[in-house]
PDB file of C-alpha atoms in Angstrom:
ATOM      1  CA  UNK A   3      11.033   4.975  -5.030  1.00 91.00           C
ATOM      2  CA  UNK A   4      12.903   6.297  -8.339  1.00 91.00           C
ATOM      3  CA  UNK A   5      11.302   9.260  -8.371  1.00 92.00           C
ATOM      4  CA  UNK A   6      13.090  12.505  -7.760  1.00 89.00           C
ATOM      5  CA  UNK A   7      13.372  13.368  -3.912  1.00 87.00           C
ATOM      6  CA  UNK A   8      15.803  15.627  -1.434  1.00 87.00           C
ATOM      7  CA  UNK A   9      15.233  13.428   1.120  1.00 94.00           C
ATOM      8  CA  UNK A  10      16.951  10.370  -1.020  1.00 94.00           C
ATOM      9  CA  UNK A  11      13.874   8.127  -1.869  1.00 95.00           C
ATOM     10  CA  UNK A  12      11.197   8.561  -3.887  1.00 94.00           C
ATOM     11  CA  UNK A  13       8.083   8.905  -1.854  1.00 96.00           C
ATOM     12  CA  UNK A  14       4.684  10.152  -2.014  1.00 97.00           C
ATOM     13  CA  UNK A  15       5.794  13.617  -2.659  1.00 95.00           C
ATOM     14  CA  UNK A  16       4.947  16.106  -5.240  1.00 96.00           C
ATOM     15  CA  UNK A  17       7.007  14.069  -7.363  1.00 96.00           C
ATOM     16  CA  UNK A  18       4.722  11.762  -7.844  1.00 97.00           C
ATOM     17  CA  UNK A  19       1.469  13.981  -8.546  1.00 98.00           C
ATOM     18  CA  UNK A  20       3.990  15.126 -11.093  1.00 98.00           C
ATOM     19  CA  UNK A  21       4.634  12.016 -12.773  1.00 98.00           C
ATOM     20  CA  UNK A  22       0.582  11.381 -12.530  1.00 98.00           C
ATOM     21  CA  UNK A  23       0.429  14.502 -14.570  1.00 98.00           C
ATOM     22  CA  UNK A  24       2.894  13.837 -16.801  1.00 98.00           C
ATOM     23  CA  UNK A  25       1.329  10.488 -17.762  1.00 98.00           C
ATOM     24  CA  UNK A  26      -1.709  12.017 -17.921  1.00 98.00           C
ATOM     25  CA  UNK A  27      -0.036  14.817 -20.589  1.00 98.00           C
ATOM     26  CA  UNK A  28       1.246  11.655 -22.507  1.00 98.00           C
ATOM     27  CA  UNK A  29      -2.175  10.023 -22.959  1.00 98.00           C
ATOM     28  CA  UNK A  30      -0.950   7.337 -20.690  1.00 97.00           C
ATOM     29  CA  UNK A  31      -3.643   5.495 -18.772  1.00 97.00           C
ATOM     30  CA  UNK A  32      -1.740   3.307 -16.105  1.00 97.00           C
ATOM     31  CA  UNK A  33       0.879   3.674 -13.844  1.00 97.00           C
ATOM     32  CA  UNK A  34       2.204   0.509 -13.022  1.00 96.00           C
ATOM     33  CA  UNK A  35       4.227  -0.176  -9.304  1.00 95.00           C
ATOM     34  CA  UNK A  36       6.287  -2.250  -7.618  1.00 92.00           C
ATOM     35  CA  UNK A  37       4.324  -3.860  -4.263  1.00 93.00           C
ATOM     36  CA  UNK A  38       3.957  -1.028  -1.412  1.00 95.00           C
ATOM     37  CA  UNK A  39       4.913  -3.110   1.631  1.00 94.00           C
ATOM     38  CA  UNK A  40       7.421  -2.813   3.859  1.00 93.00           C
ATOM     39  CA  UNK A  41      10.893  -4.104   2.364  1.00 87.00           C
ATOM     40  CA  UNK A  42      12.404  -6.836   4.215  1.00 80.00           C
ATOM     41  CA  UNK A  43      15.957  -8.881   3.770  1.00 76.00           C
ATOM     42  CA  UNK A  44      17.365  -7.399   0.879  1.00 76.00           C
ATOM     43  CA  UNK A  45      15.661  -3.993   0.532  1.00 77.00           C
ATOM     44  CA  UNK A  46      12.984  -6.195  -1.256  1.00 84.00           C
ATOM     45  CA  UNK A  47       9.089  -5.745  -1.572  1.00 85.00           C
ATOM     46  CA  UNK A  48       8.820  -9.450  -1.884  1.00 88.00           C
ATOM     47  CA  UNK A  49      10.681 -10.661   1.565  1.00 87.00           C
ATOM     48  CA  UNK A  50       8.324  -8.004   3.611  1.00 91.00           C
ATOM     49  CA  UNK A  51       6.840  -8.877   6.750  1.00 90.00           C
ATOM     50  CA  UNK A  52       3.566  -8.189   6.268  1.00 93.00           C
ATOM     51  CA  UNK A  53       1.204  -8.257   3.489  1.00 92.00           C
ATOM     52  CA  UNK A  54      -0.962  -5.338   4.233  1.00 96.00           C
ATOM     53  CA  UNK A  55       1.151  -2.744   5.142  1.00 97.00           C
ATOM     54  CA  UNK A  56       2.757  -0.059   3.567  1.00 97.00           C
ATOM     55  CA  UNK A  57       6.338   0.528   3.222  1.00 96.00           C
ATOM     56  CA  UNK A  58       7.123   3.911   5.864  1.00 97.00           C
ATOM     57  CA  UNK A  59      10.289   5.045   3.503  1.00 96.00           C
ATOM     58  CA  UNK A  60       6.987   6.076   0.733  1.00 96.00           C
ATOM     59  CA  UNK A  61       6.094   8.306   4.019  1.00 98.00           C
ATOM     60  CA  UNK A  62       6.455  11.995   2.593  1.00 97.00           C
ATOM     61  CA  UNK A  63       8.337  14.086   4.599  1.00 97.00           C
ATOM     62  CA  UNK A  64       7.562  17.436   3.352  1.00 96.00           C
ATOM     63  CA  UNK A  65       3.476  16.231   4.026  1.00 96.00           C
ATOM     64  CA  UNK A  66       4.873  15.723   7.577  1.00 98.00           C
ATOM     65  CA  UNK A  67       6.043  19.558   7.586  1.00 97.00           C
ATOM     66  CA  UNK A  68       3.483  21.075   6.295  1.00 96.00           C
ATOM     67  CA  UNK A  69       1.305  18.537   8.967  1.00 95.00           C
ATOM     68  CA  UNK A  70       3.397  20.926  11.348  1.00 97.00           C
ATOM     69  CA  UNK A  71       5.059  17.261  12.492  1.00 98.00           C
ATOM     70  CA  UNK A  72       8.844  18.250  11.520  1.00 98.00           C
ATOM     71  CA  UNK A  73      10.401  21.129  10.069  1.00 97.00           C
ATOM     72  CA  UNK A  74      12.077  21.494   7.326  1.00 97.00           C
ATOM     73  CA  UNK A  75      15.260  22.275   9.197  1.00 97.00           C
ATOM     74  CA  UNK A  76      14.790  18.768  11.174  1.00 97.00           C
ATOM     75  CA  UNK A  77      14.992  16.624   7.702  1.00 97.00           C
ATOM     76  CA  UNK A  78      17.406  19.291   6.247  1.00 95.00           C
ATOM     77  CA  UNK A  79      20.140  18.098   8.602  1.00 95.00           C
ATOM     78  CA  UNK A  80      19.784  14.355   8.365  1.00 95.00           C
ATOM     79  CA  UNK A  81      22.057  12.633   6.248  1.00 94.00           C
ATOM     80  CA  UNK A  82      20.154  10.231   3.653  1.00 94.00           C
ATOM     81  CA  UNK A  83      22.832   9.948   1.154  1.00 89.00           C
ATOM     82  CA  UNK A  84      24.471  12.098  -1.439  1.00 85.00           C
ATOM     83  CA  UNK A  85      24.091  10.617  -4.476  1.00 85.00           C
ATOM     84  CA  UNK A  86      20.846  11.259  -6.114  1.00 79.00           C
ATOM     85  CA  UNK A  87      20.688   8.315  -8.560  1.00 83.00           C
ATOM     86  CA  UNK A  88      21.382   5.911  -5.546  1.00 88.00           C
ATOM     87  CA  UNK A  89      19.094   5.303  -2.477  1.00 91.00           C
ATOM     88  CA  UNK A  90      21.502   4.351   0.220  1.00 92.00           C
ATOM     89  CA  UNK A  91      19.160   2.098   2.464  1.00 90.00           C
ATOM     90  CA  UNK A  92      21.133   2.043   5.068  1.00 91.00           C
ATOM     91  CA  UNK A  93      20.673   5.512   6.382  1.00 94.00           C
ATOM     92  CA  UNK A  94      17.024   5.364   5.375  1.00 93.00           C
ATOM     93  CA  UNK A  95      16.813   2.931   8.083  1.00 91.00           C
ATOM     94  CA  UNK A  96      18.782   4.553  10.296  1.00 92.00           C
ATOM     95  CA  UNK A  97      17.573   7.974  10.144  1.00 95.00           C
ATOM     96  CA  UNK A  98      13.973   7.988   8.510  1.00 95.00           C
ATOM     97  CA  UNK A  99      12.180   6.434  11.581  1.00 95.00           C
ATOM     98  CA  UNK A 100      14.199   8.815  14.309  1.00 96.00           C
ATOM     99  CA  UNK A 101      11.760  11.461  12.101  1.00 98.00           C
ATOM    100  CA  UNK A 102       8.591   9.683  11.952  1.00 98.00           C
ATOM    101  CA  UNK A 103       9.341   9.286  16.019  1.00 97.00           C
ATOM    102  CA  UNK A 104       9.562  12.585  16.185  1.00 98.00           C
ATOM    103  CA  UNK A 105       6.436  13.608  14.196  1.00 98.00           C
ATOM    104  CA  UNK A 106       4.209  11.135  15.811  1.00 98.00           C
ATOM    105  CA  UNK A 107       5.339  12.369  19.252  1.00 97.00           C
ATOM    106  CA  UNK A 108       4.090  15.829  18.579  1.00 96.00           C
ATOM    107  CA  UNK A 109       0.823  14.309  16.676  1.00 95.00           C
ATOM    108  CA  UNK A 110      -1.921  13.566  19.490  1.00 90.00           C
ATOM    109  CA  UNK A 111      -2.931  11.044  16.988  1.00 93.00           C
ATOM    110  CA  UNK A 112      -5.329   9.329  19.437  1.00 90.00           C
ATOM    111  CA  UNK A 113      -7.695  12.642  19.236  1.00 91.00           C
ATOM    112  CA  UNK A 114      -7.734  12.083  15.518  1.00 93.00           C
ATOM    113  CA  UNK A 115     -11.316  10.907  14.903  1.00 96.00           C
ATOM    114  CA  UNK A 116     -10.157   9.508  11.058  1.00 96.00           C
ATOM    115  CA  UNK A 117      -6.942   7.830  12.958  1.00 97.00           C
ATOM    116  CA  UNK A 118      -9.654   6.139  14.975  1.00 97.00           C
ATOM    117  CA  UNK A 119     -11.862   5.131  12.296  1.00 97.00           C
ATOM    118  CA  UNK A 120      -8.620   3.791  10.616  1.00 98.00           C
ATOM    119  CA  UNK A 121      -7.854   1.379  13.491  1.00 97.00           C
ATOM    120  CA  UNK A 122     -10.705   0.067  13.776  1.00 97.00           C
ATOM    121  CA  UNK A 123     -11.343  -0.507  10.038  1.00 97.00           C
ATOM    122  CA  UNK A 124      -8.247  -2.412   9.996  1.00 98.00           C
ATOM    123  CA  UNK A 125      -7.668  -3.980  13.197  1.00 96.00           C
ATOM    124  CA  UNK A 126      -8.181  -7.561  11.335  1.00 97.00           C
ATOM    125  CA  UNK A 127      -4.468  -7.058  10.445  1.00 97.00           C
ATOM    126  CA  UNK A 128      -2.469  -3.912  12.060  1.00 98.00           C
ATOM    127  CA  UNK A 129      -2.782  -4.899  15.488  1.00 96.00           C
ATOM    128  CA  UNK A 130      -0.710  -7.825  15.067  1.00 96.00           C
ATOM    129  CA  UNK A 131       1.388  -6.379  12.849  1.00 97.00           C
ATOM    130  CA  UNK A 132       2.371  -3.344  15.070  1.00 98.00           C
ATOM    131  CA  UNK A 133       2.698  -5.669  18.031  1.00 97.00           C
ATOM    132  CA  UNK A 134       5.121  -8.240  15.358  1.00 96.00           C
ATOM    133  CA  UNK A 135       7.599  -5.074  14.827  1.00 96.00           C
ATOM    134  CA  UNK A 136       7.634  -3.664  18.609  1.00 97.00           C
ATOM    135  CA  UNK A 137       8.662  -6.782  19.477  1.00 97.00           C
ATOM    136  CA  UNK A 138      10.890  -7.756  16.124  1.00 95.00           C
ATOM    137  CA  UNK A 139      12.797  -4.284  17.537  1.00 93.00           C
ATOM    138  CA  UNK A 140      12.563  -5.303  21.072  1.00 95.00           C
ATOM    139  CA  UNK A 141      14.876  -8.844  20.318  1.00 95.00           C
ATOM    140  CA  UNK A 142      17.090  -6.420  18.124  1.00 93.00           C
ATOM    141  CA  UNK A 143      15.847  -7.967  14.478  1.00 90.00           C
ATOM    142  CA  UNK A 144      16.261 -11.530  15.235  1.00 92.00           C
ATOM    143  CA  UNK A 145      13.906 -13.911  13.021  1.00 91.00           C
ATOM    144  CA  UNK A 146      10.530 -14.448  15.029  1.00 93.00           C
ATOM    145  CA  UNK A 147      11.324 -17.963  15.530  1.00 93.00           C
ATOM    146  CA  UNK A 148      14.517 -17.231  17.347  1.00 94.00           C
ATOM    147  CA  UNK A 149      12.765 -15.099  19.728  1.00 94.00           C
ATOM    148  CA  UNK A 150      11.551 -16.287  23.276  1.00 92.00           C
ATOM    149  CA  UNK A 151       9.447 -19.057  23.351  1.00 91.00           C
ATOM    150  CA  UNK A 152       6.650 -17.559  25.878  1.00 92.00           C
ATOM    151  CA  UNK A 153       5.681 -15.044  22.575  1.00 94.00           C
ATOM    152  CA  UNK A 154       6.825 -17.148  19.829  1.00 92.00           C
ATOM    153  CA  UNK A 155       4.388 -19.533  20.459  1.00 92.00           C
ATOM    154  CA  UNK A 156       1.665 -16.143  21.347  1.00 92.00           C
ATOM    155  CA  UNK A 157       1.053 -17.310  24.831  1.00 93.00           C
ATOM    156  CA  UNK A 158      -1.721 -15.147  25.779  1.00 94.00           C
ATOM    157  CA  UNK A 159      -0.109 -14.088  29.022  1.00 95.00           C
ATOM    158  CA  UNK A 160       2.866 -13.164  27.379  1.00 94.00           C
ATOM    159  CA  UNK A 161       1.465 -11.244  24.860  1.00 95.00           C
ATOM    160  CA  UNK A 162      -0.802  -9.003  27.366  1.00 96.00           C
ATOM    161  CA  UNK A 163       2.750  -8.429  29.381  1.00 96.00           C
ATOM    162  CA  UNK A 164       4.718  -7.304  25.573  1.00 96.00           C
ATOM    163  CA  UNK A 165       1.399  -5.275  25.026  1.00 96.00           C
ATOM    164  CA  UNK A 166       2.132  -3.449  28.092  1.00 97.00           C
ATOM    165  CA  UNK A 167       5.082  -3.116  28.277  1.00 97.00           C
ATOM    166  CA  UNK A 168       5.927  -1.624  23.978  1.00 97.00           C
ATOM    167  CA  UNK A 169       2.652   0.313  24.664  1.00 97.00           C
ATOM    168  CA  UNK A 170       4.317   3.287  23.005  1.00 97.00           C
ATOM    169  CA  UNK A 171       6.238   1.363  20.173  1.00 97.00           C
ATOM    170  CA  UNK A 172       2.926  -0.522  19.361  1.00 98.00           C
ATOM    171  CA  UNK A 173       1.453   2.835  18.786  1.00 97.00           C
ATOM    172  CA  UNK A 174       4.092   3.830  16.930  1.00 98.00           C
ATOM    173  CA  UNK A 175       3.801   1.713  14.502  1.00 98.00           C
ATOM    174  CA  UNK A 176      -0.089   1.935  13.790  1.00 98.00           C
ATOM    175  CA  UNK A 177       0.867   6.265  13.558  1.00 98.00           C
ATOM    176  CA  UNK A 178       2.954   5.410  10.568  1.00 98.00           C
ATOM    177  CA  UNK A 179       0.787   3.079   8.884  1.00 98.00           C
ATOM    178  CA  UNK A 180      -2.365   5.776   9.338  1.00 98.00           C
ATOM    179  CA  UNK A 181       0.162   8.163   7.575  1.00 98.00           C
ATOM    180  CA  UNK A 182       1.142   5.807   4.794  1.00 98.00           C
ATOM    181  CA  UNK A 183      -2.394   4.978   3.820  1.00 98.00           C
ATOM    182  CA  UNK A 184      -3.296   8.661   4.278  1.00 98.00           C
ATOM    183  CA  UNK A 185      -1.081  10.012   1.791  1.00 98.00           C
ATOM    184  CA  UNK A 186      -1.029   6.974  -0.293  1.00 98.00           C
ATOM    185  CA  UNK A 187      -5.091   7.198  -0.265  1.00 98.00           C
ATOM    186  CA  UNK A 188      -4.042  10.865  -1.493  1.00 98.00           C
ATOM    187  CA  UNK A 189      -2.132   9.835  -4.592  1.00 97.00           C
ATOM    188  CA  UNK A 190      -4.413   7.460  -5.594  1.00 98.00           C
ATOM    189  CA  UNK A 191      -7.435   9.247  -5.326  1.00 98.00           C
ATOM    190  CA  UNK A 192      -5.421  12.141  -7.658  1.00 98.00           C
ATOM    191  CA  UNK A 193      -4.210   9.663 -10.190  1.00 98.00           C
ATOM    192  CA  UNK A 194      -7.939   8.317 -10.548  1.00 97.00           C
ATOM    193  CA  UNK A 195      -9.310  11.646 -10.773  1.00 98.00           C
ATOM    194  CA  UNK A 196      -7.006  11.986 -14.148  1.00 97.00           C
ATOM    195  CA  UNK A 197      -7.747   8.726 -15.722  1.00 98.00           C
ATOM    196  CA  UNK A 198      -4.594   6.660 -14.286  1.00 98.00           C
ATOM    197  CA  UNK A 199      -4.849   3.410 -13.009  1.00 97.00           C
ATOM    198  CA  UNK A 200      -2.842   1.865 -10.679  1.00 96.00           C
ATOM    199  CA  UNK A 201      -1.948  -1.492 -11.301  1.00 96.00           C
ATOM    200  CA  UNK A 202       0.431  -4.065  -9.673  1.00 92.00           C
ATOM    201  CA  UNK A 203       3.195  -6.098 -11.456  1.00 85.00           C
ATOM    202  CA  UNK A 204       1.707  -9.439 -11.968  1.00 76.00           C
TER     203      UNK A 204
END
């Protein structure tokens, strides 16, 4: 996230093949990261609400245009901040997911045969984690446990009604985790091709 970007967080841009080269130039052989999830309370990657997936901010924008998802003129106009030494979370949140709305309504994701495959190879966690934040949205951020008790408990009647009835924001969610892990899949597999390794902070 403190690499350079117009669209005021780092992301998986061409920043970051740059920096891969750059290492690479230096003789460097790891690149070492922060976790990828989701930040939670705090703009944190350790208070995130889910272990397994990735954090929608790293979501590059400019991949999304060339995708033919946004235009440039779309993210041009949003306001993410002025100051490009300071990532003003606030308006991330705000503004960042009207976009990836936006791009996943003109995707046709479910034609995707690789979005497919990616469901399925992961449906051991990003069901109910796409189902968590529909409804997490749906009782306007409230901690699970203050929610109704019909779903916080997971009656199973209750959760085929929510199911239903955030059909669209359930899919939502599983669009921009496929694009995370696509583009993230994409800077790894670059970095590895040069020699870098990835490695976590512990």
């Amino acid at each position: 996230t403190s690499l350079p970007s117009e669209y005021g967080i780092g992301c998986f841009s061409q920043s970051a093949y740059d920096f891969i080269d750059w290492l690479k130039d230096a003789g460097q052989s790891y690149w070492q990261i922060l976790p990828l999830c989701p930040t939670g309370f705090g703009d944190s990657p350790y208070q995130s609400f889910s272990t397994f997936a990735g954090n929608p901010y790293m979501i590059s924008l400019k991949e999304l245009i060339k995708d033919n998802l946004l235009t440039k003129e779309e993210c041009d106009c949003v306001d993410f901040g002025d100051n490009q030494s300071y990532i003003d979370y606030k308006k991330q949140y705000e503004n960042r997911f009207l976009l990836l709305e936006k791009a996943y309504t003109r995707s046709n994701i479910t034609d995707d045969a690789d979005y497919n495959n990616f469901l399925t190879e992961n449906d051991y966690w990003l069901d109910d984690y796409a189902i968590f934040m529909a409804l997490k949205y749906k009782f306007n951020q409230k901690v699970w446990n203050e929610w109704q008790n019909d779903i916080r408990t997971r009656n199973q009647e209750s959760l085929k009604k929510y199911r239903e009835e955030l059909r669209y924001d359930i899919e939502l969610w599983k669009f921009i985790q496929y694009k995370f892990y696509q583009q993230w899949n994409n800077i790894k597999a670059y970095a590895n091709k040069k020699n870098i390794s990835i490695i976590g902070d512990l």
